[in-house]
Tab-separated table of C-alpha atoms in Angstrom:
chain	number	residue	atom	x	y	z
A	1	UNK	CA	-54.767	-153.627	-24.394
A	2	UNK	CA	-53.237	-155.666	-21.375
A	3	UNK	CA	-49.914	-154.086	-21.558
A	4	UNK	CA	-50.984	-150.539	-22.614
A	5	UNK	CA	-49.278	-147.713	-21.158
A	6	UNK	CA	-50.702	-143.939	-20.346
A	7	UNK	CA	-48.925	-142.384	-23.292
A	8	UNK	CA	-50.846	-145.086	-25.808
A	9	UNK	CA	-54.192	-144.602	-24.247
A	10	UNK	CA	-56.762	-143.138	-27.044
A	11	UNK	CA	-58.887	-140.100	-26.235
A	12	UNK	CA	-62.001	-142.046	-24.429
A	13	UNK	CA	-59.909	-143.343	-22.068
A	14	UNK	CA	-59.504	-139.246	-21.333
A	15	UNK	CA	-62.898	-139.216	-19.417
A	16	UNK	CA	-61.946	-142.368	-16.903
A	17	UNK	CA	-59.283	-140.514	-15.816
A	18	UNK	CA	-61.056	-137.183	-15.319
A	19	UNK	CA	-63.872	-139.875	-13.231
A	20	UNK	CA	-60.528	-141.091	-11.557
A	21	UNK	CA	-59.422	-137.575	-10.558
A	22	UNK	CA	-62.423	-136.200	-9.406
A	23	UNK	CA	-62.924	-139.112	-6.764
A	24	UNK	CA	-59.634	-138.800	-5.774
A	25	UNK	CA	-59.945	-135.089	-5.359
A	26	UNK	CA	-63.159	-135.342	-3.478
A	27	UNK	CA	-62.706	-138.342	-1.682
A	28	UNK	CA	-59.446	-136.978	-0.052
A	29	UNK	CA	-61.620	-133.939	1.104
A	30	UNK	CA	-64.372	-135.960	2.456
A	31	UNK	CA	-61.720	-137.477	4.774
A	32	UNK	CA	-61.237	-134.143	6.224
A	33	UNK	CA	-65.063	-133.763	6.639
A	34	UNK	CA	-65.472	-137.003	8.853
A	35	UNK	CA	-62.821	-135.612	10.736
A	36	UNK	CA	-63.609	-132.545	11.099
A	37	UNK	CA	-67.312	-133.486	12.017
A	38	UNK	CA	-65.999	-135.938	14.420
A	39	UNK	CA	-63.708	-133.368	16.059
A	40	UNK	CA	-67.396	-131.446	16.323
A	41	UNK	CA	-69.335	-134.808	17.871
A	42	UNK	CA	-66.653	-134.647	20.330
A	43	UNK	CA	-67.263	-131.151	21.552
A	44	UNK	CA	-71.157	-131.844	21.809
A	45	UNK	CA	-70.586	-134.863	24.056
A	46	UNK	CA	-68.369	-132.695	26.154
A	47	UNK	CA	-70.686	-130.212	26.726
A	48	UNK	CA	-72.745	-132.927	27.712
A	49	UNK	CA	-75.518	-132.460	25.201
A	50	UNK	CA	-75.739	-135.963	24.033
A	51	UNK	CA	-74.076	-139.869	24.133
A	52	UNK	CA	-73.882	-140.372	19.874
A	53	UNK	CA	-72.665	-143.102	18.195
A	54	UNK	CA	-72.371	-141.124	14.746
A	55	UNK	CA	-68.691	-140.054	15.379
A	56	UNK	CA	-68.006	-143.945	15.491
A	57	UNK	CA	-70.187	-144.355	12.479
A	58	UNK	CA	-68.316	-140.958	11.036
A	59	UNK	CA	-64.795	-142.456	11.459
A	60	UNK	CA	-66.265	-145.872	9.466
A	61	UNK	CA	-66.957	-143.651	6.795
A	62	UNK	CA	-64.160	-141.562	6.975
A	63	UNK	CA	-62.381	-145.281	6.038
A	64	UNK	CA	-64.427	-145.938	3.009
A	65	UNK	CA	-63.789	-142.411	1.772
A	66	UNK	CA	-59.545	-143.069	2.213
A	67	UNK	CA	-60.283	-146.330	0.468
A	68	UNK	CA	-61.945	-144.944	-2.206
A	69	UNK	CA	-59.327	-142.120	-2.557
A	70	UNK	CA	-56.545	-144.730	-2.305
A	71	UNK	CA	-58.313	-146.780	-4.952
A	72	UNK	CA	-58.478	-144.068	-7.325
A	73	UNK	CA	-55.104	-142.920	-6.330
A	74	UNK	CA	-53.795	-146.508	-7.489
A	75	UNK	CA	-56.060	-146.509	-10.923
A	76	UNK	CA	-54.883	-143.369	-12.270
A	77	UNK	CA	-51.342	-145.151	-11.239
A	78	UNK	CA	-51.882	-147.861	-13.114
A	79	UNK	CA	-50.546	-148.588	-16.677
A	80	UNK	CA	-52.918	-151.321	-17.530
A	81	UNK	CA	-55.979	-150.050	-18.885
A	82	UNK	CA	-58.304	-153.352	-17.447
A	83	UNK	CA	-56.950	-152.763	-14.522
A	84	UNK	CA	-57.678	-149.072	-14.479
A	85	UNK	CA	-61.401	-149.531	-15.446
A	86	UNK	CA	-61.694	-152.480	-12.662
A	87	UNK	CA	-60.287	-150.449	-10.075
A	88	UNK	CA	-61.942	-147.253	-10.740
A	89	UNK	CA	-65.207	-148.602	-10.721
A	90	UNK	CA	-64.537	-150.119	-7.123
A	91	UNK	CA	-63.531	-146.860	-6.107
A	92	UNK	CA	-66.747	-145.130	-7.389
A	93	UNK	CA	-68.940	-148.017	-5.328
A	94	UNK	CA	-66.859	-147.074	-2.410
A	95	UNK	CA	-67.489	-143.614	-2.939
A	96	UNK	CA	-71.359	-143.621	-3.505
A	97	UNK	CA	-71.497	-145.832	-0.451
A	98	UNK	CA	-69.643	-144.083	1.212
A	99	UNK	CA	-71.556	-140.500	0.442
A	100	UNK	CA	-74.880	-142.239	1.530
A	101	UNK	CA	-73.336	-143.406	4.938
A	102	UNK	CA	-72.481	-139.378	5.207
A	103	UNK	CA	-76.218	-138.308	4.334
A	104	UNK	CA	-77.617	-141.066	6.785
A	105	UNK	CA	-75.341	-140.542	9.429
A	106	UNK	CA	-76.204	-136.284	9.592
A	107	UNK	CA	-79.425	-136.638	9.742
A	108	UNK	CA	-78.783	-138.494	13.020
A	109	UNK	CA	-76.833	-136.362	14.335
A	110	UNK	CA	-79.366	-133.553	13.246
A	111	UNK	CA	-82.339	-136.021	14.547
A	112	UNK	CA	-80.740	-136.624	18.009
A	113	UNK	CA	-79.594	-133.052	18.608
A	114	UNK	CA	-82.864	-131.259	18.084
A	115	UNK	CA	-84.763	-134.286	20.165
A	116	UNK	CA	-86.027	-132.854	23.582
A	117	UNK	CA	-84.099	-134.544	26.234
């Protein structure tokens, strides 16, 4: 099993690479949605509707999501199937962290921009 290849796999192994993908996929795009969110932050603060810490908190994240997208980039690379399964399921922990930072972090942002002043 050590030394398997991609072409040898069996069918199960079919789903951990579809689990693989779809973190990738998603993953990649939530990098563009820190980004993009931080890009927003930024044009709050310049209007001078409020001092955040969320876009620092939103660029954090942003770094767990490329991890996690790197991670799963490298498992569906790799042609041992141990080493697939290990990395994969450091990528999904990444990823589920990652998400929750995302949920906690906008309802900051929504908390301290509908605060009165």
């Amino acid at each position: 099993m050590e030394g398997e290849t991609n072409r040898h796999r069996d069918p199960s192994t079919h789903l951990e690479q579809d689990i693989c993908i779809h973190i990738f996929t998603v993953s990649s795009a939530m990098v563009g949605v820190c980004l993009t969110v931080i890009g927003l932050i930024r044009v709050v603060i310049t209007l001078g509707r409020a001092e955040m810490l969320a876009d620092d908190f939103l660029a954090g994240d942003a770094l767990l999501f490329l991890f996690s997208c790197l991670l799963s980039y490298w498992a569906l690379r790799s042609r041992s199937l141990r080493r697939m399964h290990r990395l994969e399921k450091i990528a999904d922990g990444i990823f589920i962290f990652a998400m929750i930072g995302m949920v906690i972090i906008c309802a900051l942002i929504t908390y301290t921009l509908s605060a009165p002043a």
